Short mmCIF file of C-alpha atoms and ligand atoms in Angstrom, two decimals:
data_model
loop_
_atom_site.label_atom_id
_atom_site.label_comp_id
_atom_site.label_asym_id
_atom_site.label_seq_id
_atom_site.Cartn_x
_atom_site.Cartn_y
_atom_site.Cartn_z
CA MET A 5 152.47 -64.24 -18.68
CA GLU A 6 152.33 -68.02 -16.59
CA ASN A 7 154.47 -68.04 -13.08
CA ARG A 8 156.66 -70.19 -12.91
CA GLN A 9 156.13 -73.01 -10.93
CA VAL A 10 159.17 -74.27 -7.88
CA VAL A 11 157.91 -77.99 -6.05
CA SER A 12 159.66 -79.06 -3.40
CA GLY A 13 159.46 -81.38 -0.90
CA MET A 14 160.65 -82.94 2.58
CA ARG A 15 160.54 -86.13 4.52
CA PRO A 16 158.87 -86.25 7.88
CA THR A 17 161.36 -88.97 9.37
CA GLY A 18 162.48 -86.69 12.81
CA LYS A 19 163.28 -83.44 13.99
CA THR A 20 164.40 -79.72 11.72
CA HIS A 21 168.52 -79.45 12.25
CA LEU A 22 170.44 -76.15 11.42
CA GLY A 23 171.26 -78.58 7.84
CA HIS A 24 168.08 -78.33 6.43
CA ILE A 25 167.08 -74.64 7.75
CA HIS A 26 170.76 -73.04 5.22
CA GLY A 27 170.77 -75.89 2.51
CA ILE A 28 166.97 -75.81 1.95
CA LEU A 29 164.92 -73.84 4.04
CA GLU A 30 166.29 -70.51 3.51
CA ASN A 31 166.16 -71.25 -0.10
CA TRP A 32 162.30 -72.21 -0.46
CA ARG A 33 161.59 -69.21 1.45
CA ASP A 34 163.78 -66.76 -0.74
CA LEU A 35 162.06 -68.38 -3.53
CA GLN A 36 158.47 -67.77 -2.78
CA ASP A 37 158.20 -63.56 -3.93
CA GLU A 38 158.78 -64.59 -7.50
CA TYR A 39 157.58 -68.11 -8.28
CA ASP A 40 154.14 -70.00 -7.08
CA CYS A 41 155.60 -72.53 -4.70
CA PHE A 42 154.30 -76.31 -3.56
CA TYR A 43 156.29 -77.26 -1.04
CA PHE A 44 154.99 -80.60 0.74
CA ALA A 45 155.49 -83.15 3.26
CA ALA A 46 156.89 -86.55 1.60
CA ASP A 47 155.26 -88.78 3.43
CA TRP A 48 154.99 -91.93 1.40
CA HIS A 49 158.77 -91.40 0.44
CA ALA A 50 159.52 -91.45 4.36
CA LEU A 51 157.82 -94.71 3.83
CA THR A 52 160.17 -96.40 1.69
CA SER A 53 162.77 -96.51 4.77
CA GLU A 54 160.29 -95.74 8.16
CA TYR A 55 158.01 -98.60 6.26
CA LYS A 56 158.45 -100.65 9.68
CA GLN A 57 158.55 -98.39 12.36
CA THR A 58 156.09 -95.93 10.98
CA SER A 59 155.33 -93.83 13.79
CA ILE A 60 157.96 -91.60 13.25
CA ILE A 61 155.97 -89.98 9.94
CA LYS A 62 153.49 -88.57 11.90
CA GLU A 63 154.98 -87.75 15.32
CA SER A 64 157.30 -85.32 13.28
CA LEU A 65 154.35 -84.10 10.21
CA THR A 66 152.87 -81.32 12.60
CA GLU A 67 156.14 -80.31 14.23
CA MET A 68 157.48 -79.93 10.53
CA PHE A 69 155.15 -77.72 9.35
CA VAL A 70 155.60 -75.48 12.46
CA ASP A 71 159.30 -75.62 11.69
CA TRP A 72 158.82 -74.33 8.00
CA LEU A 73 156.06 -71.67 9.02
CA SER A 74 159.01 -70.86 11.96
CA ALA A 75 161.81 -70.72 9.37
CA GLY A 76 159.80 -68.19 7.38
CA LEU A 77 157.39 -70.00 5.35
CA ASP A 78 154.72 -68.21 4.74
CA HIS A 79 151.41 -69.71 3.49
CA GLN A 80 149.95 -66.57 2.10
CA LYS A 81 152.25 -66.99 -0.33
CA SER A 82 153.32 -71.06 -0.95
CA THR A 83 150.70 -73.66 -1.15
CA LEU A 84 152.24 -76.40 1.56
CA PHE A 85 150.44 -79.00 1.67
CA VAL A 86 150.78 -83.29 2.50
CA GLN A 87 152.05 -85.67 -0.46
CA SER A 88 149.23 -88.49 0.95
CA TRP A 89 147.11 -86.51 1.16
CA ILE A 90 146.44 -86.58 -2.44
CA LYS A 91 145.95 -89.74 -3.93
CA GLU A 92 146.60 -88.34 -7.79
CA HIS A 93 150.21 -88.36 -6.57
CA ALA A 94 150.02 -92.11 -6.81
CA GLU A 95 148.04 -92.74 -9.67
CA LEU A 96 150.74 -90.32 -11.44
CA HIS A 97 153.10 -92.79 -9.70
CA LEU A 98 151.24 -95.84 -11.59
CA LEU A 99 151.20 -94.19 -14.85
CA PHE A 100 155.00 -93.23 -14.62
CA SER A 101 155.74 -96.60 -13.62
CA MET A 102 154.63 -98.46 -17.45
CA ILE A 103 157.19 -95.70 -19.21
CA THR A 104 160.68 -95.67 -16.81
CA PRO A 105 162.63 -98.35 -17.83
CA LEU A 106 164.06 -100.82 -14.80
CA GLY A 107 167.86 -99.39 -15.66
CA TRP A 108 167.26 -95.69 -14.96
CA LEU A 109 166.09 -96.46 -11.46
CA GLU A 110 168.74 -100.10 -10.53
CA ARG A 111 171.79 -96.84 -11.82
CA ASN A 112 171.11 -94.10 -10.48
CA PRO A 113 173.52 -93.44 -7.70
CA THR A 114 171.45 -91.92 -4.66
CA TYR A 115 169.44 -94.88 -5.04
CA LYS A 116 173.00 -97.20 -4.86
CA GLU A 117 173.83 -95.16 -2.18
CA GLN A 118 170.86 -94.79 0.68
CA GLN A 119 170.35 -98.63 0.33
CA GLU A 120 174.38 -98.23 1.52
CA GLU A 121 173.33 -95.57 4.37
CA LEU A 122 169.98 -97.23 5.45
CA GLY A 123 171.97 -100.98 5.68
CA ASP A 124 169.84 -102.43 8.60
CA LYS A 125 166.50 -101.05 6.94
CA GLU A 126 166.69 -103.60 4.36
CA VAL A 127 165.29 -101.25 1.17
CA GLY A 128 164.84 -103.75 -1.21
CA THR A 129 161.71 -103.06 -2.02
CA TYR A 130 159.32 -101.89 -4.72
CA GLY A 131 158.58 -98.87 -3.21
CA PHE A 132 162.53 -98.26 -2.62
CA LEU A 133 163.61 -98.66 -5.83
CA GLY A 134 160.85 -96.87 -7.23
CA TYR A 135 161.15 -93.70 -5.03
CA PRO A 136 162.42 -91.28 -7.69
CA VAL A 137 159.50 -92.18 -10.00
CA LEU A 138 157.10 -90.71 -7.25
CA GLN A 139 159.31 -87.53 -6.95
CA ALA A 140 159.15 -87.43 -10.70
CA ALA A 141 154.61 -87.56 -9.75
CA ASP A 142 155.57 -84.87 -7.13
CA ILE A 143 156.96 -82.39 -9.45
CA LEU A 144 155.79 -82.99 -12.37
CA MET A 145 152.38 -82.80 -11.06
CA TYR A 146 152.55 -79.32 -10.45
CA LYS A 147 154.67 -78.70 -13.75
CA GLY A 148 157.33 -77.62 -12.01
CA ASN A 149 160.02 -75.66 -13.41
CA TYR A 150 162.71 -75.02 -10.76
CA VAL A 151 163.10 -77.77 -7.83
CA PRO A 152 165.42 -76.57 -4.80
CA VAL A 153 166.84 -79.62 -3.02
CA GLY A 154 169.96 -80.50 -1.57
CA ARG A 155 172.88 -82.09 -4.12
CA ASP A 156 172.14 -85.38 -3.27
CA GLN A 157 169.27 -85.51 -4.77
CA VAL A 158 170.09 -83.80 -8.47
CA PRO A 159 170.02 -87.80 -9.88
CA HIS A 160 166.61 -88.22 -8.98
CA LEU A 161 165.49 -84.93 -10.28
CA GLU A 162 167.68 -86.25 -13.92
CA ILE A 163 164.97 -88.79 -13.54
CA THR A 164 162.40 -86.81 -13.30
CA ARG A 165 163.56 -84.53 -16.18
CA GLU A 166 164.37 -88.40 -18.32
CA ILE A 167 160.83 -89.37 -17.37
CA ALA A 168 159.07 -86.10 -18.60
CA ARG A 169 160.77 -85.74 -21.41
CA ARG A 170 160.00 -89.76 -22.52
CA PHE A 171 156.23 -88.89 -21.53
CA ASN A 172 156.53 -85.71 -23.77
CA TYR A 173 156.99 -87.61 -26.29
CA LEU A 174 155.08 -90.67 -26.31
CA TYR A 175 151.92 -89.03 -25.83
CA ARG A 176 152.19 -85.10 -26.11
CA GLU A 177 153.99 -82.10 -24.63
CA ILE A 178 152.51 -81.44 -21.46
CA PHE A 179 155.21 -81.49 -19.12
CA PRO A 180 158.12 -78.73 -18.67
CA LEU A 181 161.44 -80.48 -17.51
CA PRO A 182 162.55 -79.24 -14.17
CA GLU A 183 165.40 -77.61 -12.81
CA ALA A 184 167.29 -78.42 -9.72
CA LEU A 185 167.99 -75.28 -7.56
CA LEU A 186 170.66 -76.11 -5.18
CA ALA A 187 171.60 -73.47 -2.39
CA GLU A 188 174.92 -72.04 -2.14
CA VAL A 189 175.49 -73.29 1.35
CA PRO A 190 177.90 -76.23 1.26
CA ASN A 191 176.48 -79.25 2.99
CA LEU A 192 176.54 -78.66 7.03
CA VAL A 193 178.90 -80.44 8.79
CA GLY A 194 177.57 -82.02 12.16
CA ILE A 195 179.56 -81.97 15.41
CA ASP A 196 181.08 -85.40 14.61
CA GLY A 197 182.48 -83.72 11.22
CA ARG A 198 180.18 -85.52 9.65
CA LYS A 199 177.23 -84.25 7.02
CA MET A 200 174.73 -83.24 9.84
CA SER A 201 171.85 -86.18 9.59
CA ASN A 202 168.94 -87.12 12.03
CA SER A 203 170.07 -90.65 10.75
CA TYR A 204 174.07 -90.06 12.10
CA ASP A 205 172.67 -88.33 16.28
CA ASN A 206 175.38 -85.40 15.14
CA ALA A 207 172.44 -82.37 14.42
CA ILE A 208 172.19 -79.23 16.10
CA TYR A 209 168.52 -79.07 15.96
CA ILE A 210 166.00 -75.59 15.83
CA SER A 211 164.58 -76.78 19.17
CA ASP A 212 167.47 -77.03 20.70
CA SER A 213 167.77 -74.17 24.17
CA GLU A 214 171.03 -72.92 24.82
CA GLU A 215 172.86 -75.39 26.99
CA ILE A 216 171.96 -78.21 24.67
CA LEU A 217 173.04 -76.02 21.97
CA ALA A 218 176.14 -74.86 24.07
CA ALA A 219 177.47 -78.75 25.21
CA LYS A 220 176.78 -79.66 21.45
CA ILE A 221 179.43 -76.82 19.92
CA GLY A 222 181.33 -77.61 23.23
CA GLN A 223 182.11 -80.97 21.90
CA MET A 224 182.54 -79.94 18.79
CA ILE A 225 186.10 -80.90 16.37
CA THR A 226 188.20 -78.49 15.74
CA ASP A 227 191.71 -78.91 14.03
CA PRO A 228 192.72 -82.05 14.75
CA GLN A 229 196.57 -80.01 14.73
CA ARG A 230 196.07 -77.41 17.44
CA ALA A 231 196.39 -80.33 20.62
CA TYR A 232 197.47 -77.44 22.79
CA ARG A 233 196.14 -73.39 23.86
CA LYS A 234 199.99 -72.59 22.70
CA ASP A 235 199.59 -74.40 19.10
CA PRO A 236 198.42 -72.02 16.13
CA GLY A 237 195.28 -73.98 14.29
CA ASP A 238 194.19 -73.88 10.71
CA PRO A 239 190.65 -72.72 10.24
CA ASP A 240 190.02 -74.62 6.64
CA VAL A 241 189.96 -77.73 8.19
CA CYS A 242 188.32 -76.69 11.28
CA SER A 243 183.98 -77.74 11.75
CA VAL A 244 183.69 -74.25 14.79
CA PHE A 245 185.45 -72.31 11.76
CA SER A 246 182.73 -73.45 8.81
CA PHE A 247 179.61 -72.73 11.40
CA HIS A 248 181.52 -69.16 12.04
CA ARG A 249 181.22 -68.32 8.00
CA ILE A 250 177.18 -68.64 8.25
CA TYR A 251 176.51 -67.38 11.60
CA THR A 252 179.69 -64.54 12.41
CA GLU A 253 179.68 -60.68 11.19
CA PRO A 254 182.92 -61.08 8.42
CA ASP A 255 185.10 -59.09 10.31
CA VAL A 256 184.54 -61.07 12.84
CA VAL A 257 185.24 -64.64 10.96
CA ARG A 258 188.70 -62.52 9.78
CA GLU A 259 189.75 -61.39 13.19
CA ILE A 260 189.25 -64.85 14.12
CA ASP A 261 190.64 -66.93 11.29
CA LYS A 262 193.87 -64.02 11.62
CA GLU A 263 193.74 -64.65 15.59
CA CYS A 264 193.60 -68.88 15.26
CA ARG A 265 196.47 -69.18 13.01
CA ARG A 266 198.88 -67.60 15.76
CA ALA A 267 197.07 -68.83 17.93
CA GLY A 268 196.05 -65.66 19.73
CA ILE A 269 192.58 -66.96 20.29
CA GLY A 270 191.52 -70.64 21.63
CA CYS A 271 188.91 -72.83 21.13
CA SER A 272 187.00 -72.55 23.93
CA ASP A 273 186.68 -68.72 23.17
CA CYS A 274 186.30 -69.42 20.08
CA LYS A 275 183.55 -71.44 20.78
CA LYS A 276 181.72 -69.37 23.05
CA ILE A 277 182.00 -66.38 20.66
CA LEU A 278 179.31 -69.44 18.07
CA ILE A 279 177.16 -70.13 20.79
CA LYS A 280 176.11 -66.65 21.62
CA ARG A 281 175.89 -66.03 17.55
CA VAL A 282 173.59 -68.99 16.56
CA LYS A 283 171.90 -68.63 19.66
CA GLU A 284 170.49 -65.39 18.38
CA TYR A 285 169.64 -66.53 15.00
CA LEU A 286 167.72 -69.55 16.20
CA ALA A 287 166.04 -66.61 19.11
CA PRO A 288 163.85 -65.05 16.29
CA ILE A 289 162.54 -69.26 14.96
CA GLN A 290 162.35 -70.62 18.56
CA GLU A 291 160.24 -67.10 19.49
CA LYS A 292 157.81 -68.11 15.83
CA ARG A 293 157.64 -71.93 16.96
CA ASN A 294 156.62 -71.52 20.70
CA TYR A 295 153.79 -68.95 18.73
CA TYR A 296 152.59 -72.09 16.29
CA LEU A 297 153.61 -75.24 18.95
CA THR A 298 150.84 -73.18 21.20
CA HIS A 299 148.26 -72.79 18.23
CA LEU A 300 148.38 -76.04 16.49
CA GLY A 301 145.05 -75.41 15.67
CA GLU A 302 146.38 -72.48 13.35
CA VAL A 303 148.77 -74.53 11.83
CA GLU A 304 146.95 -77.92 10.62
CA GLU A 305 144.34 -75.31 9.88
CA ILE A 306 146.78 -73.91 7.23
CA ILE A 307 147.86 -77.54 6.04
CA ARG A 308 144.11 -78.57 5.33
CA GLU A 309 143.72 -75.16 3.07
CA GLY A 310 147.17 -75.81 1.36
CA THR A 311 146.28 -79.74 0.48
CA LYS A 312 142.83 -78.28 -0.94
CA LYS A 313 144.71 -75.64 -3.01
CA ALA A 314 147.14 -78.50 -4.39
CA ARG A 315 144.78 -80.80 -5.29
CA GLY A 316 142.82 -78.91 -7.59
CA VAL A 317 145.65 -78.28 -9.19
CA ALA A 318 146.62 -82.22 -9.05
CA GLN A 319 143.15 -82.81 -10.50
CA ASN A 320 143.34 -81.13 -13.19
CA THR A 321 146.49 -81.97 -14.32
CA MET A 322 145.68 -85.78 -14.24
CA VAL A 323 141.97 -84.70 -16.33
CA GLU A 324 145.24 -83.88 -18.93
CA VAL A 325 147.51 -86.90 -18.39
CA ARG A 326 144.50 -89.01 -18.72
CA GLU A 327 143.57 -87.70 -21.71
CA VAL A 328 146.38 -87.22 -23.94
CA ILE A 329 147.38 -91.31 -22.71
CA GLY A 330 143.76 -92.36 -24.02
CA ILE A 331 142.73 -93.24 -20.88
N1 LIG B 3 163.37 -87.30 -2.27
C1 LIG B 3 163.67 -85.73 -1.78
C2 LIG B 3 164.71 -85.75 -0.34
O1 LIG B 3 164.70 -86.95 0.81
C3 LIG B 3 162.31 -85.89 -1.00
C4 LIG B 3 160.95 -85.73 -1.81
C5 LIG B 3 159.94 -85.99 -2.61
C6 LIG B 3 161.65 -84.02 -2.86
N2 LIG B 3 159.53 -85.52 -3.83
C7 LIG B 3 160.23 -84.30 -3.82
C8 LIG B 3 162.63 -82.84 -3.32
C9 LIG B 3 160.30 -83.81 -4.85
C10 LIG B 3 161.75 -82.30 -3.90
C11 LIG B 3 160.58 -82.63 -5.07
O2 LIG B 3 165.14 -84.87 0.35
#
């Protein structure tokens, strides 16, 4: 039986942070052994918000692949590629745009949210409204069954399924109805307590040195009720504690929980433990990163090879698509 397909993409719009690692990349990595995985840099999607200042896209592109490889993606197992190098994505996007009712796009909650969030970026464009149509093309091009993404992407996935359903109904049933695969880890908070994001300037990057790590964790908000060392704290509302749950051994986490509640441990000592744990977690990733950063030719070759392979699959899909549409 044919293997099932996994497809996912990430926009190259800045540096990789811990939220990317736990929310997405670990999920991608764990799927590699069981599925045919297609992972790509969604540089056209990046353009929907960065069209005025495009340099960030090029600057982030190769480094994003460096980070993926460092986080455990394996080009022997997964196909790693760049969206804009495969023009078939544009053609499928155009064909899908013919059958996508405007209402589906206008009602999309992610669209409305992003429009507000990106306030200063003027995203009242045709391309931005069509963002989920391009995403549907990305996924269905490889007949994706599963799409590992963050929770914010679920409405987009719903539109992909609607488009696939409509296409299958109008022409012939050639596309699967893809499902989102959500990571178990909740959205990671940033050092200011909001969702970790490059645009909030609150992220811990995988490239951060120990000094930077210490400074950032040092700034993190703990339980706001715990004003003094002698005050007992509530780990359930503490950002630092939410990190301990990810990085620290369960028995130590239990100990911290207990000691915090009876003011047995202070926030600064608690943060020191965390700094050490995050540093240990990042050490092997950073070691690989240093290797790839000094062997960029190798990385570029991996991307070229992956793109070639993906293009072959895309070309086959497009032959089928043109045939069933009759154009
Ligand atoms: N919209 C996704 C994000 O912002 C990126 C993306 C583009 C994507 N095309 C995709 C994700 C296809 C999964 C599948 O994270």
